[in-house]
Amino acid sequence: MSFLRRPPFPARSALVLLALFSSLSVQAQWQWMDSTGRKVFSDTAPPASVPEKSILKRPGAAPVAAASPAAATDAAKPEPAKADAQLEARKKEAENAEAAKKKAEADRLAKARAEVCTRAQQNRAALQSGQRIATVNAQGEREFMSDDRRASELRRLEGIIRTDCAPAAQ
């Protein structure tokens, strides 16, 4: 079984060297631009004199800034945030929806007031016509409205007409 043999010594040493070099590249995890504009690679953090915007790569993180100093200064410029525009759009949409909801409620109340007004005016006209009006009592018997009850019902309807038939306060 020749395929189960160990590789010769030079092949093993190449594998060891490859592992050694790959581990060295893993250790150099910091990358930054120095004051002269050169890239610096190190396994230790940059000195405190290096500004935050010049740090290009941190340990275990993706690159944080552009590779050139010009691009780093461009990255430092504030960009108009798309999130702010989207937030403003959603806020305006919510305000429009709230205004539409209030208008629909006001329209519904105005329609209800108009219906109450119409019914009150019709009932007042019937009471003022002089015709005898009959109602059904709790026992299911038919009763005719007395003059006193007619007068109190007219007063009640006049109050309803004053409140519901007047123009609504805005």
Tab-separated table of C-alpha atoms in Angstrom:
chain	number	residue	atom	x	y	z
A	1	MET	CA	0.000	0.000	0.000
A	2	SER	CA	2.073	2.797	-1.292
A	3	PHE	CA	-0.568	5.508	-0.856
A	4	LEU	CA	-0.468	5.173	2.951
A	5	ARG	CA	3.226	5.972	3.173
A	6	ARG	CA	4.442	9.086	4.868
A	7	PRO	CA	5.516	11.912	2.593
A	8	PRO	CA	9.277	12.350	2.324
A	9	PHE	CA	10.984	14.735	4.757
A	10	PRO	CA	11.115	17.812	2.426
A	11	ALA	CA	7.333	17.662	1.935
A	12	ARG	CA	6.778	17.527	5.708
A	13	SER	CA	9.061	20.498	6.244
A	14	ALA	CA	7.179	22.463	3.580
A	15	LEU	CA	3.942	21.813	5.447
A	16	VAL	CA	5.542	22.980	8.706
A	17	LEU	CA	6.854	26.132	7.028
A	18	LEU	CA	3.462	26.823	5.482
A	19	ALA	CA	1.798	26.511	8.907
A	20	LEU	CA	4.444	28.796	10.433
A	21	PHE	CA	3.980	31.530	7.810
A	22	SER	CA	0.201	31.355	8.005
A	23	SER	CA	0.330	31.774	11.774
A	24	LEU	CA	2.599	34.800	11.380
A	25	SER	CA	0.141	36.470	9.045
A	26	VAL	CA	-2.660	35.880	11.549
A	27	GLN	CA	-0.726	37.673	14.268
A	28	ALA	CA	-0.389	40.924	12.270
A	29	GLN	CA	-3.976	41.966	12.894
A	30	TRP	CA	-3.611	45.755	13.148
A	31	GLN	CA	-3.241	47.974	10.115
A	32	TRP	CA	-3.051	51.778	10.062
A	33	MET	CA	-1.659	54.728	8.137
A	34	ASP	CA	1.214	56.526	9.828
A	35	SER	CA	1.830	60.283	9.712
A	36	THR	CA	3.836	59.960	6.443
A	37	GLY	CA	1.009	58.091	4.691
A	38	ARG	CA	2.592	54.605	4.786
A	39	LYS	CA	0.653	51.495	5.761
A	40	VAL	CA	1.829	49.915	8.998
A	41	PHE	CA	1.097	46.273	9.855
A	42	SER	CA	1.495	45.094	13.443
A	43	ASP	CA	0.318	42.567	15.980
A	44	THR	CA	0.081	45.343	18.585
A	45	ALA	CA	-2.296	48.273	18.695
A	46	PRO	CA	-1.150	51.557	17.100
A	47	PRO	CA	0.219	54.255	19.375
A	48	ALA	CA	-2.198	56.737	20.916
A	49	SER	CA	-0.939	59.458	18.572
A	50	VAL	CA	-2.568	57.685	15.581
A	51	PRO	CA	-6.051	59.163	15.020
A	52	GLU	CA	-9.012	56.807	14.933
A	53	LYS	CA	-9.736	57.544	11.273
A	54	SER	CA	-6.253	56.321	10.269
A	55	ILE	CA	-6.814	52.811	11.662
A	56	LEU	CA	-7.608	50.600	8.682
A	57	LYS	CA	-7.993	47.177	10.317
A	58	ARG	CA	-8.481	45.891	13.861
A	59	PRO	CA	-8.027	42.385	15.241
A	60	GLY	CA	-10.856	40.112	14.231
A	61	ALA	CA	-12.662	42.871	12.325
A	62	ALA	CA	-13.107	43.840	8.717
A	63	PRO	CA	-11.240	46.897	7.395
A	64	VAL	CA	-12.636	50.058	8.980
A	65	ALA	CA	-11.378	52.724	6.618
A	66	ALA	CA	-10.184	53.155	3.041
A	67	ALA	CA	-6.597	52.325	2.091
A	68	SER	CA	-5.493	55.779	0.933
A	69	PRO	CA	-5.305	58.952	3.059
A	70	ALA	CA	-7.527	60.798	0.569
A	71	ALA	CA	-10.160	58.098	0.829
A	72	ALA	CA	-9.832	58.155	4.616
A	73	THR	CA	-10.630	61.878	4.660
A	74	ASP	CA	-13.572	61.275	2.311
A	75	ALA	CA	-14.852	58.629	4.693
A	76	ALA	CA	-14.642	61.116	7.548
A	77	LYS	CA	-17.016	63.539	5.788
A	78	PRO	CA	-20.598	63.199	7.027
A	79	GLU	CA	-22.894	61.747	4.391
A	80	PRO	CA	-26.584	62.540	4.306
A	81	ALA	CA	-28.068	59.568	6.079
A	82	LYS	CA	-30.536	57.534	4.073
A	83	ALA	CA	-32.025	56.300	7.314
A	84	ASP	CA	-32.957	59.877	8.287
A	85	ALA	CA	-34.724	60.374	4.960
A	86	GLN	CA	-36.591	57.106	5.385
A	87	LEU	CA	-37.483	58.032	8.954
A	88	GLU	CA	-38.812	61.410	7.820
A	89	ALA	CA	-40.833	59.727	5.052
A	90	ARG	CA	-42.359	57.249	7.524
A	91	LYS	CA	-43.062	60.056	9.994
A	92	LYS	CA	-44.825	62.118	7.314
A	93	GLU	CA	-46.786	59.051	6.198
A	94	ALA	CA	-47.887	58.414	9.789
A	95	GLU	CA	-48.945	62.056	10.175
A	96	ASN	CA	-50.946	61.863	6.937
A	97	ALA	CA	-52.612	58.647	8.100
A	98	GLU	CA	-53.481	60.250	11.445
A	99	ALA	CA	-54.925	63.319	9.689
A	100	ALA	CA	-56.997	61.084	7.388
A	101	LYS	CA	-58.239	59.132	10.408
A	102	LYS	CA	-59.270	62.337	12.191
A	103	LYS	CA	-61.032	63.617	9.063
A	104	ALA	CA	-62.918	60.318	8.662
A	105	GLU	CA	-64.015	60.474	12.310
A	106	ALA	CA	-65.135	64.100	11.921
A	107	ASP	CA	-67.092	63.180	8.772
A	108	ARG	CA	-68.730	60.256	10.581
A	109	LEU	CA	-69.759	62.499	13.495
A	110	ALA	CA	-71.104	65.177	11.135
A	111	LYS	CA	-73.180	62.574	9.299
A	112	ALA	CA	-74.571	61.225	12.598
A	113	ARG	CA	-75.449	64.761	13.775
A	114	ALA	CA	-77.229	65.447	10.466
A	115	GLU	CA	-79.296	62.253	10.839
A	116	VAL	CA	-80.248	63.111	14.445
A	117	CYS	CA	-81.175	66.639	13.357
A	118	THR	CA	-83.383	65.361	10.524
A	119	ARG	CA	-85.203	62.897	12.819
A	120	ALA	CA	-85.722	65.560	15.510
A	121	GLN	CA	-87.163	68.015	12.978
A	122	GLN	CA	-89.518	65.340	11.599
A	123	ASN	CA	-90.697	64.384	15.094
A	124	ARG	CA	-91.214	68.054	16.029
A	125	ALA	CA	-93.303	68.569	12.877
A	126	ALA	CA	-95.420	65.536	13.776
A	127	LEU	CA	-95.961	66.793	17.341
A	128	GLN	CA	-96.864	70.303	16.156
A	129	SER	CA	-99.347	68.995	13.562
A	130	GLY	CA	-101.973	68.363	16.215
A	131	GLN	CA	-102.555	64.731	15.271
A	132	ARG	CA	-103.036	62.260	18.035
A	133	ILE	CA	-99.850	60.270	18.652
A	134	ALA	CA	-99.962	56.812	20.152
A	135	THR	CA	-97.151	54.888	21.850
A	136	VAL	CA	-96.915	51.366	23.228
A	137	ASN	CA	-96.369	50.991	26.955
A	138	ALA	CA	-94.424	48.284	28.832
A	139	GLN	CA	-97.461	45.968	28.923
A	140	GLY	CA	-97.813	46.197	25.145
A	141	GLU	CA	-100.906	48.355	25.320
A	142	ARG	CA	-101.446	51.310	23.045
A	143	GLU	CA	-101.541	54.733	24.790
A	144	PHE	CA	-102.238	58.162	23.353
A	145	MET	CA	-99.843	60.986	24.238
A	146	SER	CA	-101.223	63.530	26.698
A	147	ASP	CA	-100.858	67.298	26.183
A	148	ASP	CA	-98.311	67.525	29.014
A	149	ARG	CA	-96.215	64.734	27.551
A	150	ARG	CA	-96.482	66.313	24.090
A	151	ALA	CA	-95.177	69.650	25.491
A	152	SER	CA	-92.250	67.987	27.297
A	153	GLU	CA	-91.364	66.012	24.155
A	154	LEU	CA	-91.441	69.236	22.088
A	155	ARG	CA	-89.041	70.889	24.597
A	156	ARG	CA	-86.700	67.892	24.397
A	157	LEU	CA	-86.741	67.950	20.567
A	158	GLU	CA	-86.112	71.724	20.513
A	159	GLY	CA	-82.975	71.166	22.636
A	160	ILE	CA	-81.763	68.454	20.263
A	161	ILE	CA	-82.405	70.689	17.252
A	162	ARG	CA	-80.478	73.576	18.875
A	163	THR	CA	-77.413	71.390	19.519
A	164	ASP	CA	-77.353	69.046	16.510
A	165	CYS	CA	-78.725	71.290	13.766
A	166	ALA	CA	-76.337	74.170	14.526
A	167	PRO	CA	-73.104	74.299	12.490
A	168	ALA	CA	-70.442	72.133	14.090
A	169	ALA	CA	-67.627	73.960	15.903
A	170	GLN	CA	-64.340	73.423	14.110
